[in-house]
CSV table of C-alpha atoms and ligand atoms in Angstrom, one decimal:
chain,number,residue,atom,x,y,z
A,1293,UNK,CA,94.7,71.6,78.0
A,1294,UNK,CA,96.8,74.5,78.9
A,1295,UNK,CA,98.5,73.7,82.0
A,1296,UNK,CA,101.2,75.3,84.6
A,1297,UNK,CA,103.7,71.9,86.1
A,1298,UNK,CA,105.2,74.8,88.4
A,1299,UNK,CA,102.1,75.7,90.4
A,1300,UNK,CA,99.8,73.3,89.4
A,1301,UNK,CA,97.3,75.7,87.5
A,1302,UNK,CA,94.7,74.6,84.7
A,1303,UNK,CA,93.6,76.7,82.1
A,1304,UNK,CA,89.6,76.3,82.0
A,1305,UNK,CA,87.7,78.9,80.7
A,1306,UNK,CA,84.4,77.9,82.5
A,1307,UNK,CA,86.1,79.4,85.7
A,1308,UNK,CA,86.3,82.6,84.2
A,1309,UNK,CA,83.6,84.0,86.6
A,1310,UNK,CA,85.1,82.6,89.8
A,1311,UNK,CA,88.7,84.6,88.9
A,1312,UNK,CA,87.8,87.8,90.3
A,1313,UNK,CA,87.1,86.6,93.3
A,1314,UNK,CA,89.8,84.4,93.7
A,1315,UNK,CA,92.4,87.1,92.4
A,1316,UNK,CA,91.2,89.4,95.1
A,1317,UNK,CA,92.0,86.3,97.8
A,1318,UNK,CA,95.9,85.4,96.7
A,1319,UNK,CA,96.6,89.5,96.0
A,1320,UNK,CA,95.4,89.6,99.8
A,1321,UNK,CA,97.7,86.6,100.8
A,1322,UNK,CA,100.3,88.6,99.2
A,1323,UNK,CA,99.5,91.9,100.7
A,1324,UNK,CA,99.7,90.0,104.0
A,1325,UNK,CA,103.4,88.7,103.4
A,1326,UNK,CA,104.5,92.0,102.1
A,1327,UNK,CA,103.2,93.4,105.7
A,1328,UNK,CA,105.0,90.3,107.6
A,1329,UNK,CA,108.5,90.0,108.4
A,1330,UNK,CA,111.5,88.6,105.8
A,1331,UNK,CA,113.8,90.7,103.7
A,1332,UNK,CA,111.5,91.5,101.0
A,1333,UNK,CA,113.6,93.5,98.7
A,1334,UNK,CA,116.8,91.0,99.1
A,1335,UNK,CA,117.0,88.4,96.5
A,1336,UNK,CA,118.2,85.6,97.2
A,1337,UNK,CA,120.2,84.8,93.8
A,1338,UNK,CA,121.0,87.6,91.5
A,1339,UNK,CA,118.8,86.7,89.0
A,1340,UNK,CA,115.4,85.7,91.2
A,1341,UNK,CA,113.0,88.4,91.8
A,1342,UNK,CA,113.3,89.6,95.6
A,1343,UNK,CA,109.1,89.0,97.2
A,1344,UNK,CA,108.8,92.8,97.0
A,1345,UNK,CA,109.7,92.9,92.8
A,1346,UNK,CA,107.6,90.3,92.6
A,1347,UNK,CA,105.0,91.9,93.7
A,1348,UNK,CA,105.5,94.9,91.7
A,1349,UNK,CA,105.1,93.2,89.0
A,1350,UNK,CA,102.0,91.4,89.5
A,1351,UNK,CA,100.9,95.0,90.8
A,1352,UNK,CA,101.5,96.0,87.2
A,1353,UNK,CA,100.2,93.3,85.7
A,1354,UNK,CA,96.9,94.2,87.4
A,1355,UNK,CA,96.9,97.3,86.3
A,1356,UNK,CA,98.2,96.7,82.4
A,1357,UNK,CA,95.0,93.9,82.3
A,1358,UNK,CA,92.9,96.1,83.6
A,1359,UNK,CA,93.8,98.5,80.6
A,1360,UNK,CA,93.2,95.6,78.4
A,1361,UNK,CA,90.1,94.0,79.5
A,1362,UNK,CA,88.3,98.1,78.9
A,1363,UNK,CA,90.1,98.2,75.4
A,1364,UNK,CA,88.7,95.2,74.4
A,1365,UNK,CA,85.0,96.5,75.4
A,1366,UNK,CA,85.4,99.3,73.3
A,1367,UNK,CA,87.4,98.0,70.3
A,1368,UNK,CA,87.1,95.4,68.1
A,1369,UNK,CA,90.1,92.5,68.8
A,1370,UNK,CA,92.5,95.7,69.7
A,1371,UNK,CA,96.2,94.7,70.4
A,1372,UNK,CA,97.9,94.6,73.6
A,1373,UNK,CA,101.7,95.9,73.6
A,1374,UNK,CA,103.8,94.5,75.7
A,1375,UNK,CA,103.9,95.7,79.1
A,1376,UNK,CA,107.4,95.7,79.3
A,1377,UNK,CA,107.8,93.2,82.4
A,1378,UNK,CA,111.8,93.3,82.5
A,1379,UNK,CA,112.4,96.7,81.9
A,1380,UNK,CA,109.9,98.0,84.6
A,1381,UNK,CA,112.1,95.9,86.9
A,1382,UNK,CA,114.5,99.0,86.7
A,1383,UNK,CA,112.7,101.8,85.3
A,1384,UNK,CA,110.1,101.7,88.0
A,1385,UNK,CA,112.9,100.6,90.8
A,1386,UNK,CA,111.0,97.6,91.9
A,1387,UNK,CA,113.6,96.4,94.4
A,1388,UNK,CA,113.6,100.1,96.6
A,1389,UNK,CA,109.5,100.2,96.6
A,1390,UNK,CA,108.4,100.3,100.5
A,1391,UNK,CA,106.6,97.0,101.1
A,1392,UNK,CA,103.7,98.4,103.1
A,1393,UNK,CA,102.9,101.0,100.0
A,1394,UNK,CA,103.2,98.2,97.6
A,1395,UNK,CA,100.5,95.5,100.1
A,1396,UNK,CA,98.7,99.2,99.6
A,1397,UNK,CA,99.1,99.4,95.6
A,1398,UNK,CA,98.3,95.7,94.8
A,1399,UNK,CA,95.0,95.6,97.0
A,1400,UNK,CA,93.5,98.8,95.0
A,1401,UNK,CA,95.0,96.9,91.6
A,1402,UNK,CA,92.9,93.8,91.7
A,1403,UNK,CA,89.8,95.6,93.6
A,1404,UNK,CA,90.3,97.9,90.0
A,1405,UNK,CA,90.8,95.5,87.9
A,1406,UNK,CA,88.5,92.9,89.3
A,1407,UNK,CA,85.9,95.6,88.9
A,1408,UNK,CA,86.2,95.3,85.2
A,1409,UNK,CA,85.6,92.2,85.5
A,1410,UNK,CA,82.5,91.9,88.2
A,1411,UNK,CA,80.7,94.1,85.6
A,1412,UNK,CA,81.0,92.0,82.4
A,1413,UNK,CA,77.9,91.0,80.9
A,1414,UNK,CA,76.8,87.4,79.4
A,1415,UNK,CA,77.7,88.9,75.9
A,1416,UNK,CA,80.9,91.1,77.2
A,1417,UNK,CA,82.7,87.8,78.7
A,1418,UNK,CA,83.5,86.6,74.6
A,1419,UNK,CA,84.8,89.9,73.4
A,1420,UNK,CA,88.3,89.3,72.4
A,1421,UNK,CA,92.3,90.5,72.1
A,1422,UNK,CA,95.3,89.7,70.6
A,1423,UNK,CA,97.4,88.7,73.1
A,1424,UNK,CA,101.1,88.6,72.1
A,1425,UNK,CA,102.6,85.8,74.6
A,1426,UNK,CA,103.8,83.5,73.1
A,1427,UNK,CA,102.6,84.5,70.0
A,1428,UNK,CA,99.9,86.8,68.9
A,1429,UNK,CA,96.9,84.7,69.4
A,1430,UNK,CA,93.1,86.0,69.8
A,1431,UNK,CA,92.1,85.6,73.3
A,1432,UNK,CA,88.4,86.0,75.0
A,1433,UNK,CA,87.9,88.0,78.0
A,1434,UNK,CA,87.3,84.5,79.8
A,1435,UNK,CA,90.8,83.9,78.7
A,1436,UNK,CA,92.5,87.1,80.2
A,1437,UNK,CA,90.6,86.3,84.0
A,1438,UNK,CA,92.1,83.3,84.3
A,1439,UNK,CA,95.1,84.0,82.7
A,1440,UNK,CA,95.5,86.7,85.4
A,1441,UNK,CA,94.4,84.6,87.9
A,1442,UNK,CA,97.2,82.5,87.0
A,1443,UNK,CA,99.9,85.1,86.8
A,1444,UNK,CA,98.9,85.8,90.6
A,1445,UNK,CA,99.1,82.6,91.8
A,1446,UNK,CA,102.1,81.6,90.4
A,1447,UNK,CA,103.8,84.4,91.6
A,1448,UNK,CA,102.2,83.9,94.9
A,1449,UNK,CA,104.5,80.6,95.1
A,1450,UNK,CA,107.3,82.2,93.7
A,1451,UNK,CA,107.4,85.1,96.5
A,1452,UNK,CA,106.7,82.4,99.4
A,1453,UNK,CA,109.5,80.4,98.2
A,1454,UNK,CA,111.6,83.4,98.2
A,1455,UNK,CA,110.7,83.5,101.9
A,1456,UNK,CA,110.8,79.8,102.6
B,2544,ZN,ZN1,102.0,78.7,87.2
């Protein structure tokens, strides 16, 4: 069993049909700190994401899944390259991003890519990837919802204990 120590999250594939909803909860818990008070584009040690990077990234991550999950519809077990999650940090200026345009940004990310999702069929839910992290590894559709569901949630934790 694939399992996250950090913020307690289990991999199980028979959730993948909850995720959506569930993604578009915690991406509205984050929306709602990045609207609340705190220095959000401060970090706290040089090399921990300020709350505002943070949630660039799983802004991105949205949107890069998003891609995926639609490749994978139309291709057979297509690739995903990788999004580039460190570079982004400064090529997209993460840390300078307006908070209230980012809680903007995010919401429309999961209601997109949850979209994808919501429309799946009994058939679609097994199509598949290659995922490259850690390794390239085929991965279903079920796989990528609550792998993304986990990506939001652990960075959910990881912006609140910025703030804590
Ligand atoms: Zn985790």
């Amino acid at each position: 069993v694939d399992h996250c120590q950090e913020c307690d999250y289990t991999y199980d594939l028979s959730t993948a049909r909850a995720a959506a909803q569930a993604i578009r909860g915690q991406v509205a818990d984050i929306a709602t700190v990045l609207r609340g008070p705190g220095e959000l584009g401060k970090r706290l040690v040089p090399e921990v994401w300020a709350p505002v990077e943070y949630a660039c990234h799983v802004r991105d991550v949205l949107l890069v899944q998003r891609e995926r999950a639609l490749s994978a519809l139309r291709n057979d077990k297509p690739a995903c390259p990788p999004m580039g999650r460190d570079e982004r940090v400064e090529h997209d200026g993460y840390a300078t991003q307006v908070p209230e345009d980012v809680a903007r940004q995010i919401t429309d990310a999961a209601q997109m890519f949850t979209n994808v999702l919501d429309r799946l069929g009994d058939s679609d839910w097994s199509r598949s990837l290659v995922y490259n992290y850690p390794e390239p590894t085929e991965r279903s559709l079920e796989w990528l919802a609550v792998h993304t569901l986990h990506e939001v949630q652990h960075h959910l934790r990881d912006i609140r204990g910025q703030l804590a």
